[in-house]
Coordinates of C-alpha atoms and ligand atoms in Angstrom, one line a residue:
X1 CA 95.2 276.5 27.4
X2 CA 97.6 275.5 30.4
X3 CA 95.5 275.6 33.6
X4 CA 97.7 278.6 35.0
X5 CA 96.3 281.1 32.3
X6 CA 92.3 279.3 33.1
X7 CA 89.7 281.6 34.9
X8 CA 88.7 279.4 36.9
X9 CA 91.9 277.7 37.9
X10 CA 94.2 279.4 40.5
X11 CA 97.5 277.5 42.7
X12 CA 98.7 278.0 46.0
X13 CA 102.5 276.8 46.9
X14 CA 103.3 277.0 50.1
X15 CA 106.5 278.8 51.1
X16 CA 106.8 277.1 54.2
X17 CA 109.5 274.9 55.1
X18 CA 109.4 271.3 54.7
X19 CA 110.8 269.6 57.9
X20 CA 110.8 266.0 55.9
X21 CA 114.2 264.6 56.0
X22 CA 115.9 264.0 52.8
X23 CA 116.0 260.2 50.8
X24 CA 119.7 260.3 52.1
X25 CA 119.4 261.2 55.7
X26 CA 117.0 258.7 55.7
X27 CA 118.6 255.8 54.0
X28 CA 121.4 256.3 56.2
X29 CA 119.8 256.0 59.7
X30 CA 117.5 253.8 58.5
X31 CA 119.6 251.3 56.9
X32 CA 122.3 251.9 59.8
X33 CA 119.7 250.6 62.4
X34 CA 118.5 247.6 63.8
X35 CA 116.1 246.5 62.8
X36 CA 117.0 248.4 59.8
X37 CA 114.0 250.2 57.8
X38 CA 113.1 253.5 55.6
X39 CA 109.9 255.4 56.0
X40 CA 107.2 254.2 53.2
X41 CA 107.3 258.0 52.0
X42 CA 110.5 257.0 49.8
X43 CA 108.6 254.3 48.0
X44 CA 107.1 256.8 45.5
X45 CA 109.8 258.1 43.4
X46 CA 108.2 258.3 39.8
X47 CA 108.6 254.5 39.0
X48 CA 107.2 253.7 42.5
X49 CA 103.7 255.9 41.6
X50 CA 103.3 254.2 38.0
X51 CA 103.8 251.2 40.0
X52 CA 101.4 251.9 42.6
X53 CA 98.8 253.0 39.9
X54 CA 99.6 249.4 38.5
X55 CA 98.8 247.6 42.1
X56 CA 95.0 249.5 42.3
X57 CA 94.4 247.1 38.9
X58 CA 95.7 244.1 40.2
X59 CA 93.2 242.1 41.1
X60 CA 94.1 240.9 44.4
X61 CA 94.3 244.4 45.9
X62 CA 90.7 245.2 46.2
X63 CA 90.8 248.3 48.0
X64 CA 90.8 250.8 45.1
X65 CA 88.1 248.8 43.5
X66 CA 86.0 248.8 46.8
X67 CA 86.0 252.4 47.7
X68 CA 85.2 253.1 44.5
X69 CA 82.0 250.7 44.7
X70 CA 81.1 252.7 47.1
X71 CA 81.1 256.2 45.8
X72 CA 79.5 255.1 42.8
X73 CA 76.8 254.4 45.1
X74 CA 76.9 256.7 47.8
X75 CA 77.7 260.2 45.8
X76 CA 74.4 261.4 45.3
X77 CA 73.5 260.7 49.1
X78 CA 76.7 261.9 50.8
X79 CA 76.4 265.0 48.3
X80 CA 73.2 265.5 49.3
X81 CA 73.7 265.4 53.0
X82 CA 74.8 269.0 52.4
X83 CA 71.9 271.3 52.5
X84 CA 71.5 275.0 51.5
X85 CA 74.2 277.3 50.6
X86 CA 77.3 276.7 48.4
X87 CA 79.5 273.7 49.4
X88 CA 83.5 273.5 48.5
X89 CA 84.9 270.4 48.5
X90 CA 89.0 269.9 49.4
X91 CA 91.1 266.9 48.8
X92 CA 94.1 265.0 50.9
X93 CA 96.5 263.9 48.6
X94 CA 94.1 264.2 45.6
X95 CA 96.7 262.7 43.3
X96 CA 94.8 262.0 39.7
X97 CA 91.5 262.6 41.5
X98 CA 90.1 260.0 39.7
X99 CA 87.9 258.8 42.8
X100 CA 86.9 262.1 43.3
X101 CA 85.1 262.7 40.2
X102 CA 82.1 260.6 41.2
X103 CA 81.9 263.3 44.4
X104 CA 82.3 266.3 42.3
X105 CA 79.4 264.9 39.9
X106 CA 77.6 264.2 42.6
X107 CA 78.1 267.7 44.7
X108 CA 77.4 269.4 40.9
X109 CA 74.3 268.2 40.7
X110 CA 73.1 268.9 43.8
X111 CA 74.9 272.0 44.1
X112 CA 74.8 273.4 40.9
X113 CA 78.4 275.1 41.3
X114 CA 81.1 273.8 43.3
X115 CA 85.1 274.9 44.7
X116 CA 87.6 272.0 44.9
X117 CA 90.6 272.4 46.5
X118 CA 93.0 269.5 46.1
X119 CA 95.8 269.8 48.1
X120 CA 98.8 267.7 46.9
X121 CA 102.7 267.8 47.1
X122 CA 103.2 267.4 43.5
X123 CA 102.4 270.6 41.8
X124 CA 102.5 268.7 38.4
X125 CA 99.8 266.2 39.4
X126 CA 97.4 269.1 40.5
X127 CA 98.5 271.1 37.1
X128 CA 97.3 268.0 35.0
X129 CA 94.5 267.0 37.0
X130 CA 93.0 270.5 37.3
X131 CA 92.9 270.8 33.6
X132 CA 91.5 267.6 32.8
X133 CA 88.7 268.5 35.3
X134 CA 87.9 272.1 34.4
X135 CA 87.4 271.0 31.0
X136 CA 85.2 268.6 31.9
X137 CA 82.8 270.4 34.5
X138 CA 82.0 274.2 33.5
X139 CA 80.6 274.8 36.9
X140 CA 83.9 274.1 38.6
X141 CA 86.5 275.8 40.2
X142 CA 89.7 274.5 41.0
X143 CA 92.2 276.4 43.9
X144 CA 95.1 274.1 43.8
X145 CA 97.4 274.2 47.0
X146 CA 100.6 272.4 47.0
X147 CA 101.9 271.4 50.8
X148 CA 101.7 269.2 52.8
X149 CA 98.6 268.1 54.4
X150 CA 98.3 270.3 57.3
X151 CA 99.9 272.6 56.2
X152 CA 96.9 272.6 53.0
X153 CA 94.6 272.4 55.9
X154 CA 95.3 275.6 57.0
X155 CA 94.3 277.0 53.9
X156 CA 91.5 275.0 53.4
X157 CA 90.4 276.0 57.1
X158 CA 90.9 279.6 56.0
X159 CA 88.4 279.5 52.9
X160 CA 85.6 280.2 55.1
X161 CA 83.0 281.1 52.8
X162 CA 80.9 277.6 52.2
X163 CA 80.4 274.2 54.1
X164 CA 83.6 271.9 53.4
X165 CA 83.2 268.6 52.7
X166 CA 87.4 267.3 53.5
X167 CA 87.9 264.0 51.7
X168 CA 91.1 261.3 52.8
X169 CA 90.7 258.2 50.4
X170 CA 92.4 255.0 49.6
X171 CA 93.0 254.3 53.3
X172 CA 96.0 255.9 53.6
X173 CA 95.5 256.6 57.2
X174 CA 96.4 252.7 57.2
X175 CA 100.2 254.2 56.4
X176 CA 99.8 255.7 59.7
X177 CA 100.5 254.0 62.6
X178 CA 97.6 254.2 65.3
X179 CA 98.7 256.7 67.3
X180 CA 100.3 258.9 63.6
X181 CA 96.8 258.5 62.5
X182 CA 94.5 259.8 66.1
X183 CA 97.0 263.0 65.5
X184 CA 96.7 263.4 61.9
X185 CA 92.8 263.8 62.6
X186 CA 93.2 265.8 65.1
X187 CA 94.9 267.9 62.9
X188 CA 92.3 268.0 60.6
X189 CA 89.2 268.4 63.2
X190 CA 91.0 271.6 63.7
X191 CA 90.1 272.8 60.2
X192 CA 87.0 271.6 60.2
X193 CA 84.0 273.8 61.3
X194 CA 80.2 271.9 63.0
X195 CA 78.8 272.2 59.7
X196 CA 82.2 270.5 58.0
X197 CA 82.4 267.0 57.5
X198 CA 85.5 264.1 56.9
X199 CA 84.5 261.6 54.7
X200 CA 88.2 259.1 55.0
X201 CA 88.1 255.5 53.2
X202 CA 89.6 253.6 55.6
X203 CA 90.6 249.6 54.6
X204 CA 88.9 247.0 57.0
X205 CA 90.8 244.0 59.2
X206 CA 89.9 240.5 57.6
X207 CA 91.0 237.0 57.0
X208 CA 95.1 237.0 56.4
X209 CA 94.6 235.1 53.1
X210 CA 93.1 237.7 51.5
X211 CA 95.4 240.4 53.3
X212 CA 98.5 238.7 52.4
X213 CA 97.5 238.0 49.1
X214 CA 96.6 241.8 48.6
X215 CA 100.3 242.8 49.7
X216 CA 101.9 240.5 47.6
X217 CA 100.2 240.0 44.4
X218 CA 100.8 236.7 41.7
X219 CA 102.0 238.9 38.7
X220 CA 104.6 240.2 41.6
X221 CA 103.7 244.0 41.0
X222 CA 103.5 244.6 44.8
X223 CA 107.1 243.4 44.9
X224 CA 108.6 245.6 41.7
X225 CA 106.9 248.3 43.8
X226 CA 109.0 247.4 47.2
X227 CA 112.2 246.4 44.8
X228 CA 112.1 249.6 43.6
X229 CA 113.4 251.5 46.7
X230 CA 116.5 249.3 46.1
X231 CA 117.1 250.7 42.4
X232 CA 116.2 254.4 43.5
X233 CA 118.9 253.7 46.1
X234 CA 121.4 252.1 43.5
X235 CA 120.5 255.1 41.2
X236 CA 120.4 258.6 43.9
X237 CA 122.6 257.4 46.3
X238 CA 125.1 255.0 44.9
X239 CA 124.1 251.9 46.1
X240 CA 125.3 248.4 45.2
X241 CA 121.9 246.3 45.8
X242 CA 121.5 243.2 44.0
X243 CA 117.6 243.1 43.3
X244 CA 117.6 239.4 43.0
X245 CA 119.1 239.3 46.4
X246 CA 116.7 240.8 48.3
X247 CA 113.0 239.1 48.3
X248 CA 109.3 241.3 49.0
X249 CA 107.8 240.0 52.4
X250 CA 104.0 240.3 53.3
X251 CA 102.9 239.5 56.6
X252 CA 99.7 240.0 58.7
X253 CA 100.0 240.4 62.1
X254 CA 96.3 240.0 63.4
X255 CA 96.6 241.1 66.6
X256 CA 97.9 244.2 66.0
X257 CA 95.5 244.4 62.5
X258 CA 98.9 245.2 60.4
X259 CA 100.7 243.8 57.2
X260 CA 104.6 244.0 58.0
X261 CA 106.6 244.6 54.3
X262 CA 109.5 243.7 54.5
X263 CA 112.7 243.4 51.7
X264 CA 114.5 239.9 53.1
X265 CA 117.9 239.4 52.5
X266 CA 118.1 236.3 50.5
X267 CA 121.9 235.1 51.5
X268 CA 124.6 236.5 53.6
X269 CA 125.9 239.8 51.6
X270 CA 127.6 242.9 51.5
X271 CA 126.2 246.0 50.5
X272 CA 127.7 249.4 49.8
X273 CA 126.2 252.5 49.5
X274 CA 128.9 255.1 47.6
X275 CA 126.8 257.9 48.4
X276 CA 126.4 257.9 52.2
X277 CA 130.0 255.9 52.2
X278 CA 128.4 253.5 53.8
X279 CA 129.2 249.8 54.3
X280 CA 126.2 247.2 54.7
X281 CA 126.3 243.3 55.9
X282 CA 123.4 241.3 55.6
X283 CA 122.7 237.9 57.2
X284 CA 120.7 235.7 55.0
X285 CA 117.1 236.1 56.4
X286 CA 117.3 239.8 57.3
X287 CA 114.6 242.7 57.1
X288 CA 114.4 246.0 55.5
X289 CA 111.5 247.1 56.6
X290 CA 109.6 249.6 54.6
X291 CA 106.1 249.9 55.0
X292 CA 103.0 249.1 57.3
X293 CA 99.5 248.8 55.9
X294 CA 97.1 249.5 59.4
X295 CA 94.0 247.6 59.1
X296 CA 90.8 248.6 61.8
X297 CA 87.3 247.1 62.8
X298 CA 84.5 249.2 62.9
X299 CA 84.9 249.7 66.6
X300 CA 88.6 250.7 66.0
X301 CA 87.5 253.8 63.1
X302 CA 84.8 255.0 66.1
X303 CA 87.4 254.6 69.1
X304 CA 90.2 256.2 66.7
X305 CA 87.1 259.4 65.4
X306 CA 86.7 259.4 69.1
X307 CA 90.1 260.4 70.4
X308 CA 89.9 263.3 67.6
X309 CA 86.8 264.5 69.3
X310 CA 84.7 263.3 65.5
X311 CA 81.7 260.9 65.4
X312 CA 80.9 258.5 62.7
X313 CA 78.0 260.0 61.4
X314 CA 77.7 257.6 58.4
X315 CA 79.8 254.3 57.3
X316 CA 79.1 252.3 54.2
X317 CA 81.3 249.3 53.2
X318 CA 81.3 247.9 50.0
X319 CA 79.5 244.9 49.0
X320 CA 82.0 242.2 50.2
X321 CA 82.0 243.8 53.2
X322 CA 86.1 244.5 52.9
X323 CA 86.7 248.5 53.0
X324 CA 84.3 251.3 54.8
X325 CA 84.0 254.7 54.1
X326 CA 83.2 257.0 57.0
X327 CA 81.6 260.7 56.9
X328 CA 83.2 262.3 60.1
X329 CA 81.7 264.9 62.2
X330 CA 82.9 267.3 64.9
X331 CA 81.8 266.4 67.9
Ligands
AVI1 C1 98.9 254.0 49.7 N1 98.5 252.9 50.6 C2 97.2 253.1 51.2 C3 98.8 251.5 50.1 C4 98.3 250.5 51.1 O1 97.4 249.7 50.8 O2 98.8 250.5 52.3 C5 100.2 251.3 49.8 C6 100.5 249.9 49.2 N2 101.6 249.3 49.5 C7 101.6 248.1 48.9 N3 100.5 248.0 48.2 C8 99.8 249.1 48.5

């Protein structure tokens, strides 16, 4: 059974508009500009998400590995941390939710029933997913909403009947930049009633070796991943980018807590984009930039919950001490 015709499976699309720019509108600004860059959004075409799934097993980036550390851990406490009356837990960006199984295990047995709401752009992600996990838990229900995130969080705000437990993983708030990220949770405090809590996994500063080395893996995934925006140029737009021109750049800034990725120009060039009729020089040496990784200290995650009028009720980091996860409360 597809999980449309499932009893316990229904999907919410959103009708409203999306204000995201296009790819092309985009490319064009971004690549017209100096310093030229494209927002990280583009990076995740469909060979950009196989490739990302491929950087979570490399083993240089431990951040994947780490969070889920700690919800192996921690599931049975932070489920239980929810007392009395039913509980429905609702997912950012839930993707596979293959993190999220150790929570709904967890919230299942202490729960005995449970509502998830995963709330994704990709409508055939959530189709897949919700199957794989209604088949697997009988007690579960699974309301699917596809939108973006606040827009989902209306929704989510608007299922009023049980506690919510609103879950942000993988540190993508480190996508963010500080000041995207304060309004982001804002945005969702504003869903979120006193007896609702944020749990977000949110990816630690640390020594640049290990940083760098994260962003820029030896069997060179990380860089298909960033070389990929080229070909998805070449292949939508029209583009004329020679791959082994341009090289993937990883660099930590420490005092801003941020790793720069860049795509360097490896010689003077010139590019041309069919599509957008557009006519690039490069200078050997130059940037595309295309995506920041935010990186916070402990006191940064309470300073940030601060300005989104949450506390840090809970943290736990994983055994090395590398990536935290934090259950928010309104405050
Ligand atoms: C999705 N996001 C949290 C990843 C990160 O760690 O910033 C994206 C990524 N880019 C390169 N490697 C991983």
């Amino acid at each position: 059974m597809g999980p449309g015709a499932h009893p316990r499976y229904s999907i919410f699309r959103s009708d409203h508009e999306q204000h995201l720019t296009s790819f092309a509108e985009e490319v064009e600004r971004g690549l017209a500009s100096s310093p030229r860059s494209i927002p990280c959004r583009f990076l995740y075409d469909e060979a950009g998400s196989q490739l990302f799934e491929e950087i979570c097993d490399v083993p240089e980036y431990y951040l994947t590995r780490a969070e889920r550390e700690i919800l192996e851990a921690r599931a049975d406490e932070i489920a239980g941390g929810f007392t009395g009356g039913p509980i429905t837990l609702a997912e950012l960006g839930s993707g596979s939710s293959a993190k999220t199984r150790l929570l709904i295990e967890g919230l299942l047995r202490s729960h005995g029933r449970l509502r998830y709401l995963p709330v994704d752009i990709s409508p055939s992600i959530l189709e897949e997913s919700a199957l794989d996990l209604l088949d697997a838990y009988d007690a579960l229900e699974v309301r699917a909403i596809v939108s973006e995130y606040q827009e989902g969080l209306r929704h989510v705000h608007a299922d009023a009947a049980a506690a919510k437990l609103v879950v942000w993983l993988g540190s993508s708030i480190g996508n963010l930049t500080r000041t995207e990220a304060t309004s982001f949770l804002q945005g969702v405090r504003r869903a979120l009633e006193p007896r609702d809590r944020l749990l977000v996994g949110i990816d630690l500063r640390k020594d640049r070796t290990l940083l760098e080395a994260a962003y820029d893996d030896a069997a060179g995934v990380t860089a298909r991943f960033s070389l990929n925006l080229l070909t998805r140029i070449n292949r939508e737009l029209g583009g004329g980018f020679d791959l082994e021109a341009f090289r993937h750049r990883a660099v930590y800034d420490e005092n801003e807590g941020r790793v720069i990725i860049d795509l360097v120009s490896q010689r003077p060039q010139g590019v041309r984009v069919d599509g957008l009729d557009l006519e690039l020089v490069f200078d050997v040496g130059e940037a595309i930039h295309i995506e920041d990784s935010w990186k916070y200290s402990e006191a940064e995650i309470d300073a940030l919950a601060a300005r989104a009028r949450l506390a840090v009720e809970r943290r736990w980091l994983d055994s090395a001490g590398r990536f935290s996860l934090n259950l928010l409360a309104p405050c």
